[in-house]
Amino acid sequence: MKLSLQLTALVLAQALLGDALPRAHVEKRADGPQFTKGQPIDGKGKGAVILGGTNQQIDLQNPDNLGQQSTDNGVVPNLKWSFSDSKTRILKGGWVREQVITDLPSSHDIAAAQQHLVKGAVRELHWHRVAEWGIVYNGSILISAVDEDGQYQVETLNYGDIWYFPKGVAHTVQGLGEENEFLLVFDEADFDKVGTTFNVDDWIAHTPKAVLAKNFGLDASVFDNVPAPNPYIFNGTVSSDENVTTTDGAQQLSGNASFVYRTFDHPPEKVPGKGGEFYKIDSTNFPASKTIAATFVRLEPKGLREMHWHPNAEEWLYFHQGHARATVFIGNTNARTFDFRAGDTAAFPDNSGHYIENTSATEDLVWIEIYKSDRVADIPLTQWLALTPAHIVAQTLKIPLAVAQGLKKEKQVLIQ
């Protein structure tokens, strides 16, 4: 009797749900596409409401993950990571949060971090087994570095200024403004593995004091207070001395040997397509940067970074401002569209076809492109087709010959 009642209740529940849920689906479909409302419904008979566990805010921020683009196809791995999903390490004087290969496995060449220093705070003296590239996007910092020949550089950097330290170069960074923040990029995806970063106090704390005394010609007691474990970031004070170095004749790096590039002291690249600004920073204008090439891009509302691919490297991206969309074509009919906003990073596979679109009607889109290469290189789709015999293009794409003949032969880069 008890079992019979349970079965009856189950049947009634299924009947009620089975009758109610389809009506909800039909009502949603009748309203047209629901992607921007966080529902995978195209308004043409495909899809249905999400009834199980979901993060509505993430769904709303990523309508293309819900199937909005009917041209998406096949299996494309996740190519996106947000710094907001990274573990933030908070320290006295600031914080840091990273994106490494364990966060974004599609990034085989590049790791990155956002780092914040309050006024006077110091990212302690260190060096890396890999190259470090950085750009200031808030405040002002002091960088100092020494190379293998005893040449040094001490510079104040502000918004848009860039530095590049080759692997093994000793360096440090100090915050000069009240609040200072910058993007760090490394030409090694597995940046957290042992043997990548070497902090000076960590080394000294793990060296016998008798050896330290002999090495420096000092009493061993001098090293009694060396921090252990190392603090990574610590509070300090900004020097009031304009000459913060005591080099006594050592040669300062400058000109083509400089580790610093001041982006906005140079004109942007000439962009035939208009629609924004495009700065290229690589070994052709920043000779020290031999393993990391970059672009700084500002794209006007509704603008497009034209369809293209990069023949020499993966593309790693950091979106600093605005809202964007990009479809990445990885070959063999496989393509996937991603939505981006400030704080997102991405890694597009080597030679994959893609575009970047500013989806805002009012706000500029600002982002940085990074390549593990000595130069920035891309091949635009339109220019390729325009410089191919028109009759072949027309026959391949099934378009009128006149259209193929009229394609722009000059690289556009940005389109408005």
Coordinates of C-alpha atoms in Angstrom, one line a residue:
M1 CA 0.0 0.0 0.0
K2 CA 2.8 2.4 1.0
L3 CA 4.8 1.6 -2.2
S4 CA 1.6 2.1 -4.3
L5 CA 1.0 5.6 -2.8
Q6 CA 4.7 6.5 -3.4
L7 CA 4.5 5.4 -7.1
T8 CA 1.2 7.3 -7.5
A9 CA 2.8 10.5 -6.1
L10 CA 5.8 10.1 -8.4
V11 CA 3.6 9.7 -11.4
L12 CA 1.5 12.8 -10.5
A13 CA 4.7 14.8 -9.9
Q14 CA 6.1 13.8 -13.3
A15 CA 2.8 14.6 -15.0
L16 CA 2.7 18.0 -13.4
L17 CA 6.3 18.9 -14.2
G18 CA 6.0 17.4 -17.7
D19 CA 3.0 19.6 -18.4
A20 CA 4.4 22.8 -16.8
L21 CA 8.0 22.8 -18.1
P22 CA 7.2 22.6 -21.8
R23 CA 4.8 25.5 -21.6
A24 CA 7.6 27.6 -20.0
H25 CA 9.9 26.6 -22.8
V26 CA 7.4 27.5 -25.5
E27 CA 6.8 30.9 -23.8
K28 CA 10.5 31.6 -23.7
R29 CA 11.0 30.6 -27.4
A30 CA 8.1 32.8 -28.4
D31 CA 9.9 35.9 -26.9
G32 CA 12.8 35.6 -29.4
P33 CA 16.5 35.1 -28.6
Q34 CA 17.2 35.0 -24.9
F35 CA 21.0 34.9 -24.9
T36 CA 21.4 38.4 -23.4
K37 CA 19.0 37.4 -20.6
G38 CA 21.2 34.4 -19.7
Q39 CA 19.2 31.7 -21.4
P40 CA 20.3 29.4 -24.2
I41 CA 17.3 30.0 -26.5
D42 CA 17.6 31.2 -30.1
G43 CA 14.0 32.1 -30.6
K44 CA 13.8 29.8 -33.6
G45 CA 13.0 26.6 -31.9
K46 CA 16.4 25.7 -30.5
G47 CA 17.3 25.7 -26.8
A48 CA 15.5 25.9 -23.5
V49 CA 15.7 27.6 -20.1
I50 CA 18.3 26.6 -17.6
L51 CA 16.7 25.0 -14.6
G52 CA 19.7 23.5 -12.9
G53 CA 22.5 25.0 -11.0
T54 CA 24.1 28.0 -12.9
N55 CA 25.8 31.3 -12.2
Q56 CA 23.4 33.8 -13.7
Q57 CA 25.9 36.6 -13.7
I58 CA 28.5 34.6 -15.6
D59 CA 25.8 33.5 -18.1
L60 CA 24.8 37.2 -18.6
Q61 CA 28.4 38.2 -19.2
N62 CA 29.0 35.4 -21.7
P63 CA 26.0 35.2 -24.0
D64 CA 28.2 33.6 -26.7
N65 CA 28.9 30.6 -24.4
L66 CA 25.1 30.0 -24.5
G67 CA 25.2 29.3 -28.2
Q68 CA 24.5 32.8 -29.5
Q69 CA 26.6 32.4 -32.6
S70 CA 25.2 29.9 -35.0
T71 CA 28.6 29.9 -36.8
D72 CA 30.4 28.4 -33.8
N73 CA 31.2 24.7 -34.4
G74 CA 33.2 21.8 -33.1
V75 CA 35.3 21.5 -30.0
V76 CA 37.5 24.5 -29.1
P77 CA 39.1 24.5 -25.6
N78 CA 38.6 27.4 -23.2
L79 CA 40.9 30.2 -24.3
K80 CA 39.9 32.7 -21.6
W81 CA 40.8 33.4 -18.0
S82 CA 39.8 36.3 -15.8
F83 CA 42.2 37.7 -13.2
S84 CA 39.1 37.9 -10.9
D85 CA 39.3 34.0 -10.8
S86 CA 42.9 34.1 -9.7
K87 CA 44.0 33.7 -6.1
T88 CA 45.1 37.1 -4.8
R89 CA 48.1 37.1 -2.5
I90 CA 47.8 40.0 -0.1
L91 CA 51.0 41.3 1.4
K92 CA 52.2 44.3 3.5
G93 CA 52.4 47.1 0.9
G94 CA 50.3 45.5 -1.8
W95 CA 49.0 42.4 -3.6
V96 CA 49.6 40.2 -6.6
R97 CA 47.4 37.8 -8.6
E98 CA 48.7 35.6 -11.4
Q99 CA 47.6 33.8 -14.5
V100 CA 49.8 30.8 -15.2
I101 CA 49.5 27.6 -17.3
T102 CA 47.5 25.8 -14.7
D103 CA 44.9 28.6 -14.9
L104 CA 44.9 28.9 -18.7
P105 CA 46.3 25.7 -20.3
S106 CA 45.9 27.1 -23.8
S107 CA 48.7 29.6 -23.0
H108 CA 51.8 27.7 -23.8
D109 CA 54.2 30.7 -24.1
I110 CA 53.1 33.4 -21.6
A111 CA 52.3 33.8 -17.9
A112 CA 51.2 37.1 -16.4
A113 CA 50.3 38.9 -13.2
Q114 CA 48.6 42.1 -12.0
Q115 CA 50.6 43.7 -9.1
H116 CA 49.8 46.6 -6.8
L117 CA 52.2 48.6 -4.7
V118 CA 51.3 51.4 -2.3
K119 CA 53.6 54.4 -1.9
G120 CA 57.1 53.3 -0.9
A121 CA 56.3 49.6 -1.1
V122 CA 59.0 47.5 -2.8
R123 CA 58.8 44.3 -4.8
E124 CA 62.0 42.9 -3.3
L125 CA 65.3 42.5 -5.2
H126 CA 65.1 39.4 -7.5
W127 CA 65.8 37.9 -10.9
H128 CA 64.2 35.3 -13.1
R129 CA 65.2 32.5 -15.3
V130 CA 62.8 34.0 -17.9
A131 CA 62.3 37.5 -19.3
E132 CA 60.0 40.0 -17.6
W133 CA 57.9 42.6 -19.5
G134 CA 55.7 45.2 -17.7
I135 CA 53.4 48.1 -18.3
V136 CA 52.2 50.7 -15.8
Y137 CA 48.5 51.4 -16.0
N138 CA 48.0 53.3 -12.7
G139 CA 50.3 55.5 -10.6
S140 CA 54.1 55.8 -10.9
I141 CA 56.9 53.4 -10.1
L142 CA 60.7 53.3 -9.8
I143 CA 62.5 50.5 -11.6
S144 CA 66.1 49.6 -11.2
A145 CA 68.1 46.9 -12.9
V146 CA 71.7 45.7 -13.3
D147 CA 73.0 43.5 -16.1
E148 CA 75.9 41.0 -16.5
D149 CA 78.3 43.8 -17.5
G150 CA 77.6 45.9 -14.4
Q151 CA 75.6 48.4 -16.4
Y152 CA 72.5 49.7 -14.6
Q153 CA 69.3 51.6 -15.1
V154 CA 67.1 53.5 -12.7
E155 CA 64.0 55.1 -14.1
T156 CA 60.6 56.5 -13.1
L157 CA 57.8 55.1 -15.1
N158 CA 54.2 56.4 -15.5
Y159 CA 51.0 55.4 -17.3
G160 CA 51.8 53.5 -20.5
D161 CA 55.5 53.2 -19.9
I162 CA 57.0 49.7 -20.5
W163 CA 60.0 47.8 -19.2
Y164 CA 61.7 44.7 -20.3
F165 CA 64.3 42.8 -18.3
P166 CA 66.1 39.9 -20.1
K167 CA 66.4 36.6 -18.3
G168 CA 68.8 36.8 -15.4
V169 CA 68.9 40.6 -15.1
A170 CA 68.7 41.7 -11.4
H171 CA 65.9 44.2 -10.7
T172 CA 63.3 45.6 -8.4
V173 CA 60.2 47.9 -8.4
Q174 CA 59.0 50.5 -6.0
G175 CA 55.7 52.4 -5.8
L176 CA 56.0 56.1 -6.0
G177 CA 52.4 57.2 -6.2
E178 CA 49.8 56.7 -3.5
E179 CA 48.5 53.6 -5.3
N180 CA 50.4 52.0 -8.2
E181 CA 49.4 49.1 -10.4
F182 CA 50.9 47.3 -13.4
L183 CA 50.8 44.3 -15.6
L184 CA 53.6 41.8 -15.6
V185 CA 54.3 39.4 -18.4
F186 CA 56.7 36.5 -18.6
D187 CA 57.9 34.4 -21.6
E188 CA 57.3 31.2 -19.6
A189 CA 53.8 29.8 -19.1
D190 CA 54.7 27.6 -16.1
F191 CA 56.0 30.6 -14.2
D192 CA 55.4 29.2 -10.7
K193 CA 57.7 26.2 -11.0
V194 CA 60.8 25.9 -8.8
G195 CA 63.8 27.5 -10.4
T196 CA 62.0 30.4 -12.1
T197 CA 62.3 33.3 -9.6
F198 CA 65.2 34.0 -7.2
N199 CA 64.7 36.5 -4.3
V200 CA 67.9 38.0 -2.9
D201 CA 66.9 37.8 0.8
D202 CA 65.8 34.2 0.3
W203 CA 69.2 33.4 -1.0
I204 CA 71.1 35.2 1.7
A205 CA 68.9 33.7 4.4
H206 CA 69.9 30.2 3.2
T207 CA 73.6 30.8 2.9
P208 CA 75.9 30.2 6.0
K209 CA 76.7 33.5 7.7
A210 CA 80.4 32.8 7.7
V211 CA 80.3 32.6 3.9
L212 CA 78.3 35.9 3.8
A213 CA 80.9 37.6 6.0
K214 CA 83.7 36.4 3.7
N215 CA 81.9 37.3 0.5
F216 CA 80.9 40.9 1.6
G217 CA 83.9 41.6 3.8
L218 CA 81.5 42.4 6.7
D219 CA 80.8 41.1 10.2
A220 CA 78.4 38.1 10.1
S221 CA 76.1 39.9 12.6
V222 CA 75.1 42.3 9.8
F223 CA 72.9 39.6 8.4
D224 CA 71.1 38.7 11.7
N225 CA 67.8 40.4 10.6
V226 CA 67.6 39.2 7.0
P227 CA 63.9 38.3 6.5
A228 CA 63.0 34.6 6.4
P229 CA 60.8 33.7 4.7
N230 CA 61.2 36.4 2.2
P231 CA 58.3 39.0 2.2
Y232 CA 58.0 39.3 -1.6
I233 CA 56.5 42.8 -1.2
F234 CA 57.3 45.0 1.8
N235 CA 56.6 48.5 3.0
G236 CA 59.4 51.0 2.4
T237 CA 59.9 54.8 2.0
V238 CA 60.5 56.8 -1.1
S239 CA 63.9 58.5 -1.2
S240 CA 63.9 62.3 -1.2
D241 CA 67.3 62.3 -3.0
E242 CA 66.8 63.0 -6.7
N243 CA 69.9 60.9 -7.3
V244 CA 68.8 57.6 -5.9
T245 CA 71.8 55.7 -7.1
T246 CA 75.4 55.7 -5.8
T247 CA 77.1 54.3 -8.9
D248 CA 80.4 56.2 -8.9
G249 CA 81.2 55.9 -12.6
A250 CA 79.2 52.8 -13.5
Q251 CA 77.6 53.0 -17.0
Q252 CA 73.8 53.7 -17.2
L253 CA 71.9 51.8 -19.9
S254 CA 70.4 54.2 -22.5
G255 CA 69.4 54.4 -26.1
N256 CA 69.0 51.0 -27.9
A257 CA 70.3 49.3 -24.7
S258 CA 67.6 50.8 -22.5
F259 CA 65.3 48.5 -20.6
V260 CA 62.5 51.2 -20.8
Y261 CA 60.1 52.2 -23.6
R262 CA 57.8 55.1 -23.2
T263 CA 54.8 54.2 -25.4
F264 CA 53.1 57.6 -25.6
D265 CA 56.3 59.4 -26.4
H266 CA 56.0 57.7 -29.8
P267 CA 53.3 58.2 -32.5
P268 CA 50.9 55.2 -33.0
E269 CA 51.2 53.1 -36.1
K270 CA 49.5 54.5 -39.2
V271 CA 46.2 52.6 -39.4
P272 CA 44.5 52.9 -42.8
G273 CA 41.2 51.6 -41.4
K274 CA 41.0 54.2 -38.6
G275 CA 38.8 53.6 -35.6
G276 CA 41.4 53.9 -32.8
E277 CA 45.1 53.7 -32.1
F278 CA 47.5 50.9 -32.5
Y279 CA 51.0 51.0 -30.9
K280 CA 53.5 48.4 -31.8
I281 CA 56.3 47.7 -29.2
D282 CA 58.9 45.1 -30.4
S283 CA 62.6 44.8 -31.2
T284 CA 62.2 47.1 -34.2
N285 CA 61.6 50.1 -31.9
F286 CA 62.5 48.7 -28.5
P287 CA 65.7 46.7 -29.2
A288 CA 66.1 45.3 -25.7
S289 CA 62.8 43.4 -26.0
K290 CA 64.1 40.4 -27.9
T291 CA 61.7 37.7 -26.7
I292 CA 58.4 39.6 -26.1
A293 CA 56.7 41.7 -28.7
A294 CA 53.5 43.6 -27.9
T295 CA 50.8 46.0 -29.1
F296 CA 48.8 48.5 -27.1
V297 CA 45.4 49.0 -28.8
R298 CA 42.5 51.4 -28.3
L299 CA 39.5 50.6 -30.4
E300 CA 36.5 53.0 -30.7
P301 CA 32.9 51.9 -30.0
K302 CA 31.6 49.2 -32.4
G303 CA 35.0 49.1 -34.1
L304 CA 36.7 45.9 -35.3
R305 CA 40.3 44.6 -35.2
E306 CA 40.2 43.1 -38.6
M307 CA 40.2 39.3 -39.3
H308 CA 43.8 38.1 -39.2
W309 CA 46.2 35.5 -37.9
H310 CA 49.8 35.6 -36.5
P311 CA 52.3 33.5 -38.4
N312 CA 55.0 33.6 -35.8
A313 CA 53.5 33.0 -32.3
E314 CA 50.5 32.5 -30.1
E315 CA 48.7 35.6 -29.1
W316 CA 48.2 36.4 -25.4
L317 CA 45.8 39.2 -24.5
Y318 CA 44.9 41.3 -21.6
F319 CA 41.7 43.4 -21.7
H320 CA 42.1 46.5 -19.7
Q321 CA 38.9 48.5 -20.4
G322 CA 35.6 47.9 -22.2
H323 CA 33.7 45.0 -23.6
A324 CA 34.8 42.7 -26.5
R325 CA 33.9 39.7 -28.6
A326 CA 36.2 37.5 -30.5
T327 CA 35.6 34.4 -32.6
V328 CA 38.7 32.1 -32.9
F329 CA 38.9 29.7 -35.8
I330 CA 41.4 26.8 -35.1
G331 CA 40.9 24.9 -38.3
N332 CA 39.0 21.9 -39.5
T333 CA 35.6 23.6 -39.1
N334 CA 36.3 24.4 -35.4
A335 CA 35.4 27.9 -34.1
R336 CA 34.2 29.4 -30.9
T337 CA 33.2 32.9 -29.8
F338 CA 34.2 34.4 -26.5
D339 CA 33.0 37.5 -24.6
F340 CA 35.6 39.7 -22.8
R341 CA 35.6 42.5 -20.3
A342 CA 38.2 44.4 -18.2
G343 CA 40.5 42.0 -16.3
D344 CA 40.1 39.1 -18.7
T345 CA 43.1 37.4 -20.4
A346 CA 43.1 35.1 -23.4
A347 CA 45.4 32.9 -25.4
F348 CA 44.7 32.4 -29.1
P349 CA 46.5 29.4 -30.7
D350 CA 49.4 29.9 -33.0
N351 CA 48.2 30.8 -36.5
S352 CA 44.5 30.7 -35.5
G353 CA 42.2 33.0 -37.4
H354 CA 40.3 35.6 -35.3
Y355 CA 39.0 39.2 -34.9
I356 CA 38.3 41.4 -31.9
E357 CA 35.2 43.5 -31.8
N358 CA 34.3 46.3 -29.5
T359 CA 30.7 45.5 -28.5
S360 CA 30.1 48.7 -26.7
A361 CA 28.2 51.6 -28.4
T362 CA 29.8 54.2 -26.1
E363 CA 33.0 53.0 -24.5
D364 CA 36.5 52.6 -26.0
L365 CA 38.0 49.1 -25.8
V366 CA 41.6 49.0 -24.6
W367 CA 43.7 45.9 -24.6
I368 CA 47.3 44.6 -24.9
E369 CA 48.5 41.8 -27.2
I370 CA 51.6 39.8 -26.3
Y371 CA 53.7 37.5 -28.5
K372 CA 56.7 35.3 -27.5
S373 CA 58.7 36.7 -30.4
D374 CA 61.0 39.5 -31.3
R375 CA 58.4 41.1 -33.6
V376 CA 54.7 41.7 -34.1
A377 CA 53.4 40.0 -37.3
D378 CA 50.0 39.4 -38.7
I379 CA 48.4 38.5 -42.0
P380 CA 45.0 40.1 -42.6
L381 CA 42.2 38.0 -44.4
T382 CA 41.1 40.9 -46.6
Q383 CA 44.6 41.8 -47.8
W384 CA 45.3 38.1 -48.6
L385 CA 42.2 37.7 -50.7
A386 CA 42.8 41.1 -52.4
L387 CA 46.3 40.1 -53.5
T388 CA 45.1 36.7 -54.8
P389 CA 43.9 36.4 -58.4
A390 CA 40.3 37.7 -58.2
H391 CA 38.8 34.9 -60.3
I392 CA 40.2 32.3 -57.9
V393 CA 38.7 34.2 -54.9
A394 CA 35.4 34.6 -56.6
Q395 CA 35.2 30.9 -57.5
T396 CA 36.3 29.8 -54.0
L397 CA 33.9 31.9 -52.0
K398 CA 31.1 31.9 -54.6
I399 CA 31.0 35.7 -54.7
P400 CA 30.7 38.1 -57.7
L401 CA 34.0 38.7 -59.5
A402 CA 33.5 42.5 -59.1
V403 CA 33.4 42.1 -55.3
A404 CA 36.7 40.1 -55.3
Q405 CA 38.3 42.7 -57.5
G406 CA 37.2 45.5 -55.1
L407 CA 38.7 44.1 -51.9
K408 CA 41.1 46.5 -50.1
K409 CA 44.7 45.6 -50.9
E410 CA 46.1 47.6 -47.9
K411 CA 46.2 46.2 -44.4
Q412 CA 43.4 47.9 -42.4
V413 CA 44.2 46.7 -38.8
L414 CA 41.4 48.7 -37.2
I415 CA 38.0 49.2 -38.8
Q416 CA 35.2 51.6 -37.8

